[in-house]
Amino acid sequence: MGQLRLRQKPISTVKGILFDKDGTLSYSEPYLLNLASARIRVLKEQLRSIHSNETVARRAAASLASVCGIQMDRMQNATSLDPAGLLAVASREHNMISTAAVLCLQGHTWSEALLLAEKIFSEVDILLQRDTNLVKRPLVTGARDALSRMCMAGIACAVMSNDTRASINDFLKCQGLGRFIADFWGADDYPSKPKPQAVYMLCQRLKLEPAECALVSDSEADLVMAQQAGVGVSLGFTSGWSQSPHLSAHNYLINHWEELTAMPVQCSTKALS
């Protein structure tokens, strides 16, 4: 159990803390921009091959960029990302379904669109695996030290993400964070976030109640989830993106990890009479 302090002021005493990953622990924007550019490029290639029509390909690319919350330059490269948009917040499955919906607007049946979306995502996965520079997601400045401070204060740390369990595990191993993380919850766990039941299930694994925990995230959906699940204190985080997210469902707002510290608290016991 530890006392959380924000800018040196005590804010809550908790036994656990649930961290979002992308945009909170990891600086994922460069990776996601490359991912968006690759998916849009492959989508255009596929539609050119099917329709032999550049207008259809460009129209679909523009629609997908808009749906994903992406701004494109004249060379059709993703240049900026909405931290509250589909690509930044939603799971791979939801992004794939949205891509299929865009393809339906170009005249494809749902079955055709879904198969084509799956093909696009698979091709991009192969491209990313070949280019190791695209898969790196550096830690947000101060994140490692923040995790260390929480653990030293006796607070159990866990990760909640809409990434897959395999990707979360790879991230933790790559960044050497495994020793700080007691457990994690991914998109292939059921139910996935932002359903409040995801918080209940992860807290059960930690043998804690939601009210005994804090949650930190750059996502408004996560902060609302924390409220609905009865999490003890919710902390919005703003410095994981080049464009700060607009958050309102938090108890407190963190601008930089250095602002959050913790001190161990001894559990009090009453003497038996």
PDB file of C-alpha atoms in Angstrom:
ATOM      1  CA  MET A   1       0.000   0.000   0.000  1.00  0.00           C
ATOM      2  CA  GLY A   2       1.271   3.450  -0.842  1.00  0.00           C
ATOM      3  CA  GLN A   3       0.282   7.083  -0.689  1.00  0.00           C
ATOM      4  CA  LEU A   4       0.139   8.731  -4.101  1.00  0.00           C
ATOM      5  CA  ARG A   5       1.437  12.278  -4.267  1.00  0.00           C
ATOM      6  CA  LEU A   6       0.886  14.676  -7.126  1.00  0.00           C
ATOM      7  CA  ARG A   7       3.264  17.619  -7.199  1.00  0.00           C
ATOM      8  CA  GLN A   8       4.191  16.746  -3.594  1.00  0.00           C
ATOM      9  CA  LYS A   9       0.580  16.826  -2.350  1.00  0.00           C
ATOM     10  CA  PRO A  10      -1.082  13.593  -1.097  1.00  0.00           C
ATOM     11  CA  ILE A  11      -4.054  12.610  -3.265  1.00  0.00           C
ATOM     12  CA  SER A  12      -4.916   8.996  -2.396  1.00  0.00           C
ATOM     13  CA  THR A  13      -3.777   5.819  -0.674  1.00  0.00           C
ATOM     14  CA  VAL A  14      -3.903   2.788  -2.973  1.00  0.00           C
ATOM     15  CA  LYS A  15      -2.794  -0.824  -3.177  1.00  0.00           C
ATOM     16  CA  GLY A  16      -2.669  -1.016  -6.975  1.00  0.00           C
ATOM     17  CA  ILE A  17      -2.362   1.192 -10.017  1.00  0.00           C
ATOM     18  CA  LEU A  18      -3.546   0.376 -13.550  1.00  0.00           C
ATOM     19  CA  PHE A  19      -1.576   1.966 -16.394  1.00  0.00           C
ATOM     20  CA  ASP A  20      -2.673   2.444 -19.976  1.00  0.00           C
ATOM     21  CA  LYS A  21       0.159   1.684 -22.439  1.00  0.00           C
ATOM     22  CA  ASP A  22       0.058   3.679 -25.681  1.00  0.00           C
ATOM     23  CA  GLY A  23       0.279   7.405 -25.021  1.00  0.00           C
ATOM     24  CA  THR A  24       0.757   6.843 -21.293  1.00  0.00           C
ATOM     25  CA  LEU A  25       3.747   4.556 -20.792  1.00  0.00           C
ATOM     26  CA  SER A  26       4.892   4.431 -24.414  1.00  0.00           C
ATOM     27  CA  TYR A  27       5.356   7.197 -26.946  1.00  0.00           C
ATOM     28  CA  SER A  28       3.486   5.467 -29.756  1.00  0.00           C
ATOM     29  CA  GLU A  29       2.707   8.345 -32.107  1.00  0.00           C
ATOM     30  CA  PRO A  30       5.598   7.812 -34.600  1.00  0.00           C
ATOM     31  CA  TYR A  31       4.789   4.103 -34.812  1.00  0.00           C
ATOM     32  CA  LEU A  32       1.067   4.737 -35.308  1.00  0.00           C
ATOM     33  CA  LEU A  33       1.711   7.352 -38.000  1.00  0.00           C
ATOM     34  CA  ASN A  34       3.892   4.858 -39.873  1.00  0.00           C
ATOM     35  CA  LEU A  35       1.232   2.191 -39.367  1.00  0.00           C
ATOM     36  CA  ALA A  36      -1.486   4.483 -40.736  1.00  0.00           C
ATOM     37  CA  SER A  37       0.625   5.446 -43.756  1.00  0.00           C
ATOM     38  CA  ALA A  38       1.323   1.784 -44.525  1.00  0.00           C
ATOM     39  CA  ARG A  39      -2.318   0.711 -44.214  1.00  0.00           C
ATOM     40  CA  ILE A  40      -3.534   3.560 -46.395  1.00  0.00           C
ATOM     41  CA  ARG A  41      -0.851   2.857 -49.003  1.00  0.00           C
ATOM     42  CA  VAL A  42      -1.699  -0.866 -49.162  1.00  0.00           C
ATOM     43  CA  LEU A  43      -5.437  -0.085 -49.275  1.00  0.00           C
ATOM     44  CA  LYS A  44      -4.874   2.148 -52.307  1.00  0.00           C
ATOM     45  CA  GLU A  45      -2.772  -0.529 -54.014  1.00  0.00           C
ATOM     46  CA  GLN A  46      -5.473  -3.137 -53.467  1.00  0.00           C
ATOM     47  CA  LEU A  47      -8.260  -0.892 -54.756  1.00  0.00           C
ATOM     48  CA  ARG A  48      -6.251   0.148 -57.821  1.00  0.00           C
ATOM     49  CA  SER A  49      -5.765  -3.534 -58.604  1.00  0.00           C
ATOM     50  CA  ILE A  50      -9.466  -4.348 -58.160  1.00  0.00           C
ATOM     51  CA  HIS A  51     -11.117  -1.273 -59.681  1.00  0.00           C
ATOM     52  CA  SER A  52      -8.421   0.097 -62.026  1.00  0.00           C
ATOM     53  CA  ASN A  53      -9.653   3.475 -60.835  1.00  0.00           C
ATOM     54  CA  GLU A  54      -7.421   6.015 -59.101  1.00  0.00           C
ATOM     55  CA  THR A  55     -10.403   8.074 -57.956  1.00  0.00           C
ATOM     56  CA  VAL A  56     -11.844   5.155 -55.973  1.00  0.00           C
ATOM     57  CA  ALA A  57      -8.463   4.477 -54.372  1.00  0.00           C
ATOM     58  CA  ARG A  58      -7.919   8.114 -53.375  1.00  0.00           C
ATOM     59  CA  ARG A  59     -11.466   8.505 -52.071  1.00  0.00           C
ATOM     60  CA  ALA A  60     -11.155   5.405 -49.896  1.00  0.00           C
ATOM     61  CA  ALA A  61      -7.751   6.522 -48.604  1.00  0.00           C
ATOM     62  CA  ALA A  62      -9.144   9.920 -47.613  1.00  0.00           C
ATOM     63  CA  SER A  63     -12.110   8.286 -45.877  1.00  0.00           C
ATOM     64  CA  LEU A  64      -9.892   5.886 -43.931  1.00  0.00           C
ATOM     65  CA  ALA A  65      -7.589   8.698 -42.830  1.00  0.00           C
ATOM     66  CA  SER A  66     -10.584  10.716 -41.626  1.00  0.00           C
ATOM     67  CA  VAL A  67     -12.112   7.769 -39.770  1.00  0.00           C
ATOM     68  CA  CYS A  68      -8.785   7.001 -38.066  1.00  0.00           C
ATOM     69  CA  GLY A  69      -8.212  10.593 -36.967  1.00  0.00           C
ATOM     70  CA  ILE A  70      -5.198  11.070 -39.254  1.00  0.00           C
ATOM     71  CA  GLN A  71      -4.027  14.126 -41.193  1.00  0.00           C
ATOM     72  CA  MET A  72      -2.174  13.378 -44.459  1.00  0.00           C
ATOM     73  CA  ASP A  73       0.332  15.477 -46.417  1.00  0.00           C
ATOM     74  CA  ARG A  74       0.446  15.892 -50.206  1.00  0.00           C
ATOM     75  CA  MET A  75       2.601  12.771 -50.488  1.00  0.00           C
ATOM     76  CA  GLN A  76      -0.103  10.760 -48.690  1.00  0.00           C
ATOM     77  CA  ASN A  77       2.004  10.271 -45.562  1.00  0.00           C
ATOM     78  CA  ALA A  78       0.356  10.498 -42.147  1.00  0.00           C
ATOM     79  CA  THR A  79       1.640  13.624 -40.411  1.00  0.00           C
ATOM     80  CA  SER A  80      -0.518  14.087 -37.321  1.00  0.00           C
ATOM     81  CA  LEU A  81      -2.834  12.011 -35.193  1.00  0.00           C
ATOM     82  CA  ASP A  82      -5.839  12.771 -33.016  1.00  0.00           C
ATOM     83  CA  PRO A  83      -5.030  11.254 -29.579  1.00  0.00           C
ATOM     84  CA  ALA A  84      -8.760  10.608 -29.094  1.00  0.00           C
ATOM     85  CA  GLY A  85      -9.214   9.117 -32.570  1.00  0.00           C
ATOM     86  CA  LEU A  86      -9.823   5.563 -33.705  1.00  0.00           C
ATOM     87  CA  LEU A  87      -6.210   4.607 -34.416  1.00  0.00           C
ATOM     88  CA  ALA A  88      -4.906   5.972 -31.121  1.00  0.00           C
ATOM     89  CA  VAL A  89      -7.607   4.518 -28.875  1.00  0.00           C
ATOM     90  CA  ALA A  90      -9.356   1.541 -30.452  1.00  0.00           C
ATOM     91  CA  SER A  91      -8.280  -2.079 -30.755  1.00  0.00           C
ATOM     92  CA  ARG A  92      -6.890  -3.724 -33.886  1.00  0.00           C
ATOM     93  CA  GLU A  93     -10.250  -5.479 -34.376  1.00  0.00           C
ATOM     94  CA  HIS A  94     -12.168  -2.204 -34.263  1.00  0.00           C
ATOM     95  CA  ASN A  95      -9.698  -0.605 -36.689  1.00  0.00           C
ATOM     96  CA  MET A  96     -10.137  -3.528 -39.062  1.00  0.00           C
ATOM     97  CA  ILE A  97     -13.930  -3.302 -38.895  1.00  0.00           C
ATOM     98  CA  SER A  98     -13.737   0.435 -39.599  1.00  0.00           C
ATOM     99  CA  THR A  99     -11.499  -0.235 -42.604  1.00  0.00           C
ATOM    100  CA  ALA A 100     -14.038  -2.753 -43.884  1.00  0.00           C
ATOM    101  CA  ALA A 101     -16.788  -0.145 -43.488  1.00  0.00           C
ATOM    102  CA  VAL A 102     -14.770   2.283 -45.634  1.00  0.00           C
ATOM    103  CA  LEU A 103     -14.423  -0.437 -48.282  1.00  0.00           C
ATOM    104  CA  CYS A 104     -18.194  -0.991 -48.231  1.00  0.00           C
ATOM    105  CA  LEU A 105     -18.605   2.650 -49.236  1.00  0.00           C
ATOM    106  CA  GLN A 106     -16.655   1.835 -52.394  1.00  0.00           C
ATOM    107  CA  GLY A 107     -19.219  -0.777 -53.449  1.00  0.00           C
ATOM    108  CA  HIS A 108     -17.908  -3.936 -51.784  1.00  0.00           C
ATOM    109  CA  THR A 109     -20.186  -6.329 -49.930  1.00  0.00           C
ATOM    110  CA  TRP A 110     -19.534  -6.730 -46.210  1.00  0.00           C
ATOM    111  CA  SER A 111     -17.962 -10.159 -46.729  1.00  0.00           C
ATOM    112  CA  GLU A 112     -15.703  -8.829 -49.484  1.00  0.00           C
ATOM    113  CA  ALA A 113     -14.799  -5.762 -47.451  1.00  0.00           C
ATOM    114  CA  LEU A 114     -13.919  -7.735 -44.333  1.00  0.00           C
ATOM    115  CA  LEU A 115     -11.723 -10.172 -46.266  1.00  0.00           C
ATOM    116  CA  LEU A 116      -9.983  -7.299 -48.025  1.00  0.00           C
ATOM    117  CA  ALA A 117      -9.437  -5.437 -44.742  1.00  0.00           C
ATOM    118  CA  GLU A 118      -7.895  -8.569 -43.234  1.00  0.00           C
ATOM    119  CA  LYS A 119      -5.603  -8.877 -46.263  1.00  0.00           C
ATOM    120  CA  ILE A 120      -4.531  -5.238 -45.958  1.00  0.00           C
ATOM    121  CA  PHE A 121      -3.737  -5.600 -42.262  1.00  0.00           C
ATOM    122  CA  SER A 122      -1.796  -8.837 -42.838  1.00  0.00           C
ATOM    123  CA  GLU A 123       0.310  -7.279 -45.603  1.00  0.00           C
ATOM    124  CA  VAL A 124       1.122  -4.297 -43.403  1.00  0.00           C
ATOM    125  CA  ASP A 125       2.078  -6.614 -40.531  1.00  0.00           C
ATOM    126  CA  ILE A 126       4.662  -8.237 -42.808  1.00  0.00           C
ATOM    127  CA  LEU A 127       5.997  -4.837 -43.864  1.00  0.00           C
ATOM    128  CA  LEU A 128       6.377  -3.757 -40.243  1.00  0.00           C
ATOM    129  CA  GLN A 129       8.159  -6.969 -39.299  1.00  0.00           C
ATOM    130  CA  ARG A 130      10.725  -6.342 -42.044  1.00  0.00           C
ATOM    131  CA  ASP A 131      11.422  -2.790 -40.890  1.00  0.00           C
ATOM    132  CA  THR A 132      12.502  -2.963 -37.247  1.00  0.00           C
ATOM    133  CA  ASN A 133      12.575   0.832 -37.019  1.00  0.00           C
ATOM    134  CA  LEU A 134       8.792   0.902 -37.342  1.00  0.00           C
ATOM    135  CA  VAL A 135       8.059  -1.370 -34.392  1.00  0.00           C
ATOM    136  CA  LYS A 136       9.930   0.604 -31.745  1.00  0.00           C
ATOM    137  CA  ARG A 137       7.762   2.403 -29.209  1.00  0.00           C
ATOM    138  CA  PRO A 138      10.017   4.316 -26.792  1.00  0.00           C
ATOM    139  CA  LEU A 139       8.969   4.976 -23.241  1.00  0.00           C
ATOM    140  CA  VAL A 140       7.465   8.318 -22.357  1.00  0.00           C
ATOM    141  CA  THR A 141      10.073  10.316 -20.453  1.00  0.00           C
ATOM    142  CA  GLY A 142       9.986   9.391 -16.773  1.00  0.00           C
ATOM    143  CA  ALA A 143       7.705   6.356 -17.158  1.00  0.00           C
ATOM    144  CA  ARG A 144      10.289   3.807 -16.005  1.00  0.00           C
ATOM    145  CA  ASP A 145      11.143   5.833 -12.911  1.00  0.00           C
ATOM    146  CA  ALA A 146       7.444   6.287 -12.132  1.00  0.00           C
ATOM    147  CA  LEU A 147       6.864   2.519 -12.240  1.00  0.00           C
ATOM    148  CA  SER A 148       9.886   1.996 -10.018  1.00  0.00           C
ATOM    149  CA  ARG A 149       8.597   4.545  -7.498  1.00  0.00           C
ATOM    150  CA  MET A 150       5.207   2.849  -7.345  1.00  0.00           C
ATOM    151  CA  CYS A 151       6.751  -0.581  -6.752  1.00  0.00           C
ATOM    152  CA  MET A 152       9.127   0.740  -4.086  1.00  0.00           C
ATOM    153  CA  ALA A 153       6.118   2.209  -2.287  1.00  0.00           C
ATOM    154  CA  GLY A 154       4.447  -1.209  -2.225  1.00  0.00           C
ATOM    155  CA  ILE A 155       1.874  -0.470  -4.931  1.00  0.00           C
ATOM    156  CA  ALA A 156       1.087  -3.304  -7.373  1.00  0.00           C
ATOM    157  CA  CYS A 157       1.396  -2.106 -10.986  1.00  0.00           C
ATOM    158  CA  ALA A 158      -0.596  -3.509 -13.916  1.00  0.00           C
ATOM    159  CA  VAL A 159      -1.124  -2.554 -17.567  1.00  0.00           C
ATOM    160  CA  MET A 160      -4.439  -2.261 -19.429  1.00  0.00           C
ATOM    161  CA  SER A 161      -4.243  -1.890 -23.201  1.00  0.00           C
ATOM    162  CA  ASN A 162      -6.192  -2.410 -26.405  1.00  0.00           C
ATOM    163  CA  ASP A 163      -3.054  -3.986 -27.831  1.00  0.00           C
ATOM    164  CA  THR A 164      -2.826  -7.789 -27.916  1.00  0.00           C
ATOM    165  CA  ARG A 165      -1.367  -9.717 -25.000  1.00  0.00           C
ATOM    166  CA  ALA A 166       1.558 -10.798 -27.187  1.00  0.00           C
ATOM    167  CA  SER A 167       2.334  -7.188 -28.128  1.00  0.00           C
ATOM    168  CA  ILE A 168       2.051  -6.020 -24.520  1.00  0.00           C
ATOM    169  CA  ASN A 169       4.389  -8.790 -23.414  1.00  0.00           C
ATOM    170  CA  ASP A 170       6.881  -7.895 -26.168  1.00  0.00           C
ATOM    171  CA  PHE A 171       6.745  -4.239 -25.133  1.00  0.00           C
ATOM    172  CA  LEU A 172       7.404  -5.064 -21.475  1.00  0.00           C
ATOM    173  CA  LYS A 173      10.312  -7.342 -22.393  1.00  0.00           C
ATOM    174  CA  CYS A 174      11.814  -4.891 -24.887  1.00  0.00           C
ATOM    175  CA  GLN A 175      11.700  -2.045 -22.364  1.00  0.00           C
ATOM    176  CA  GLY A 176      12.758  -4.169 -19.391  1.00  0.00           C
ATOM    177  CA  LEU A 177       9.574  -3.386 -17.465  1.00  0.00           C
ATOM    178  CA  GLY A 178       8.542  -6.930 -16.574  1.00  0.00           C
ATOM    179  CA  ARG A 179       9.903  -6.677 -13.040  1.00  0.00           C
ATOM    180  CA  PHE A 180       7.575  -3.757 -12.333  1.00  0.00           C
ATOM    181  CA  ILE A 181       4.345  -5.236 -13.745  1.00  0.00           C
ATOM    182  CA  ALA A 182       2.314  -7.704 -11.688  1.00  0.00           C
ATOM    183  CA  ASP A 183      -0.176  -8.450 -14.502  1.00  0.00           C
ATOM    184  CA  PHE A 184      -1.683  -7.021 -17.676  1.00  0.00           C
ATOM    185  CA  TRP A 185      -4.950  -7.033 -19.640  1.00  0.00           C
ATOM    186  CA  GLY A 186      -5.104  -6.910 -23.435  1.00  0.00           C
ATOM    187  CA  ALA A 187      -7.496  -6.746 -26.365  1.00  0.00           C
ATOM    188  CA  ASP A 188      -7.717 -10.540 -26.526  1.00  0.00           C
ATOM    189  CA  ASP A 189      -8.758 -10.785 -22.882  1.00  0.00           C
ATOM    190  CA  TYR A 190     -12.513 -10.781 -22.336  1.00  0.00           C
ATOM    191  CA  PRO A 191     -14.031  -8.352 -21.920  1.00  0.00           C
ATOM    192  CA  SER A 192     -11.594  -5.819 -23.345  1.00  0.00           C
ATOM    193  CA  LYS A 193     -11.447  -2.216 -22.217  1.00  0.00           C
ATOM    194  CA  PRO A 194     -13.167   0.200 -22.033  1.00  0.00           C
ATOM    195  CA  LYS A 195     -15.789  -2.092 -20.499  1.00  0.00           C
ATOM    196  CA  PRO A 196     -15.814  -1.713 -16.698  1.00  0.00           C
ATOM    197  CA  GLN A 197     -15.840  -5.502 -16.354  1.00  0.00           C
ATOM    198  CA  ALA A 198     -12.267  -5.495 -17.681  1.00  0.00           C
ATOM    199  CA  VAL A 199     -11.232  -3.526 -14.604  1.00  0.00           C
ATOM    200  CA  TYR A 200     -13.071  -5.947 -12.318  1.00  0.00           C
ATOM    201  CA  MET A 201     -11.363  -8.937 -13.910  1.00  0.00           C
ATOM    202  CA  LEU A 202      -7.867  -7.464 -13.756  1.00  0.00           C
ATOM    203  CA  CYS A 203      -8.393  -6.393 -10.153  1.00  0.00           C
ATOM    204  CA  GLN A 204      -9.498  -9.943  -9.318  1.00  0.00           C
ATOM    205  CA  ARG A 205      -6.197 -11.204 -10.710  1.00  0.00           C
ATOM    206  CA  LEU A 206      -4.395  -8.697  -8.500  1.00  0.00           C
ATOM    207  CA  LYS A 207      -6.573  -9.753  -5.532  1.00  0.00           C
ATOM    208  CA  LEU A 208      -7.661  -6.148  -5.104  1.00  0.00           C
ATOM    209  CA  GLU A 209     -10.900  -4.183  -5.259  1.00  0.00           C
ATOM    210  CA  PRO A 210     -11.241  -1.410  -7.879  1.00  0.00           C
ATOM    211  CA  ALA A 211     -11.713   1.091  -5.047  1.00  0.00           C
ATOM    212  CA  GLU A 212      -8.237   0.150  -3.782  1.00  0.00           C
ATOM    213  CA  CYS A 213      -6.653   1.092  -7.106  1.00  0.00           C
ATOM    214  CA  ALA A 214      -5.766   4.103  -9.217  1.00  0.00           C
ATOM    215  CA  LEU A 215      -5.903   4.251 -13.013  1.00  0.00           C
ATOM    216  CA  VAL A 216      -3.697   6.406 -15.249  1.00  0.00           C
ATOM    217  CA  SER A 217      -4.530   6.996 -18.916  1.00  0.00           C
ATOM    218  CA  ASP A 218      -4.442   9.512 -21.741  1.00  0.00           C
ATOM    219  CA  SER A 219      -7.849   8.233 -22.946  1.00  0.00           C
ATOM    220  CA  GLU A 220     -11.174   9.754 -21.946  1.00  0.00           C
ATOM    221  CA  ALA A 221     -12.822   6.358 -22.533  1.00  0.00           C
ATOM    222  CA  ASP A 222     -10.453   4.765 -20.007  1.00  0.00           C
ATOM    223  CA  LEU A 223     -11.157   7.456 -17.429  1.00  0.00           C
ATOM    224  CA  VAL A 224     -14.924   7.003 -17.847  1.00  0.00           C
ATOM    225  CA  MET A 225     -14.380   3.243 -17.510  1.00  0.00           C
ATOM    226  CA  ALA A 226     -12.542   3.874 -14.246  1.00  0.00           C
ATOM    227  CA  GLN A 227     -15.474   5.894 -12.908  1.00  0.00           C
ATOM    228  CA  GLN A 228     -17.977   3.213 -13.910  1.00  0.00           C
ATOM    229  CA  ALA A 229     -15.874   0.472 -12.329  1.00  0.00           C
ATOM    230  CA  GLY A 230     -15.517   2.339  -9.042  1.00  0.00           C
ATOM    231  CA  VAL A 231     -11.758   2.862  -9.267  1.00  0.00           C
ATOM    232  CA  GLY A 232     -10.503   4.821  -6.270  1.00  0.00           C
ATOM    233  CA  VAL A 233      -8.791   7.614  -8.183  1.00  0.00           C
ATOM    234  CA  SER A 234      -8.413   8.313 -11.913  1.00  0.00           C
ATOM    235  CA  LEU A 235      -5.470  10.255 -13.299  1.00  0.00           C
ATOM    236  CA  GLY A 236      -5.436  11.779 -16.762  1.00  0.00           C
ATOM    237  CA  PHE A 237      -2.060  11.883 -18.530  1.00  0.00           C
ATOM    238  CA  THR A 238      -1.283  14.501 -21.178  1.00  0.00           C
ATOM    239  CA  SER A 239       2.329  14.311 -22.381  1.00  0.00           C
ATOM    240  CA  GLY A 240       2.271  11.075 -24.405  1.00  0.00           C
ATOM    241  CA  TRP A 241       1.275  12.796 -27.676  1.00  0.00           C
ATOM    242  CA  SER A 242       2.455  15.830 -29.631  1.00  0.00           C
ATOM    243  CA  GLN A 243      -1.131  17.116 -29.361  1.00  0.00           C
ATOM    244  CA  SER A 244      -2.358  16.961 -25.758  1.00  0.00           C
ATOM    245  CA  PRO A 245      -5.617  15.015 -25.375  1.00  0.00           C
ATOM    246  CA  HIS A 246      -8.697  16.800 -24.061  1.00  0.00           C
ATOM    247  CA  LEU A 247      -9.676  15.032 -20.841  1.00  0.00           C
ATOM    248  CA  SER A 248     -12.469  15.716 -18.355  1.00  0.00           C
ATOM    249  CA  ALA A 249     -13.356  12.455 -16.557  1.00  0.00           C
ATOM    250  CA  HIS A 250     -10.308  12.474 -14.274  1.00  0.00           C
ATOM    251  CA  ASN A 251      -9.876  13.263 -10.604  1.00  0.00           C
ATOM    252  CA  TYR A 252      -6.410  14.695 -11.230  1.00  0.00           C
ATOM    253  CA  LEU A 253      -4.311  15.556 -14.262  1.00  0.00           C
ATOM    254  CA  ILE A 254      -0.645  14.600 -14.754  1.00  0.00           C
ATOM    255  CA  ASN A 255       1.414  16.611 -17.221  1.00  0.00           C
ATOM    256  CA  HIS A 256       4.713  14.765 -16.681  1.00  0.00           C
ATOM    257  CA  TRP A 257       5.646  11.552 -14.854  1.00  0.00           C
ATOM    258  CA  GLU A 258       7.982  13.430 -12.523  1.00  0.00           C
ATOM    259  CA  GLU A 259       4.879  14.955 -10.916  1.00  0.00           C
ATOM    260  CA  LEU A 260       3.652  11.588  -9.569  1.00  0.00           C
ATOM    261  CA  THR A 261       5.435  10.094  -6.564  1.00  0.00           C
ATOM    262  CA  ALA A 262       4.504   7.613  -3.854  1.00  0.00           C
ATOM    263  CA  MET A 263       5.392   6.771  -0.275  1.00  0.00           C
ATOM    264  CA  PRO A 264       4.871   3.434   1.493  1.00  0.00           C
ATOM    265  CA  VAL A 265       2.056   3.297   4.041  1.00  0.00           C
ATOM    266  CA  GLN A 266       1.881   0.753   6.825  1.00  0.00           C
ATOM    267  CA  CYS A 267      -1.466  -1.007   7.275  1.00  0.00           C
ATOM    268  CA  SER A 268      -2.823  -0.192  10.726  1.00  0.00           C
ATOM    269  CA  THR A 269      -4.069  -3.018  12.917  1.00  0.00           C
ATOM    270  CA  LYS A 270      -6.120  -2.844  16.084  1.00  0.00           C
ATOM    271  CA  ALA A 271      -4.838  -4.655  19.141  1.00  0.00           C
ATOM    272  CA  LEU A 272      -7.018  -7.512  20.314  1.00  0.00           C
ATOM    273  CA  SER A 273      -8.614  -6.867  23.702  1.00  0.00           C
TER     274      SER A 273
END
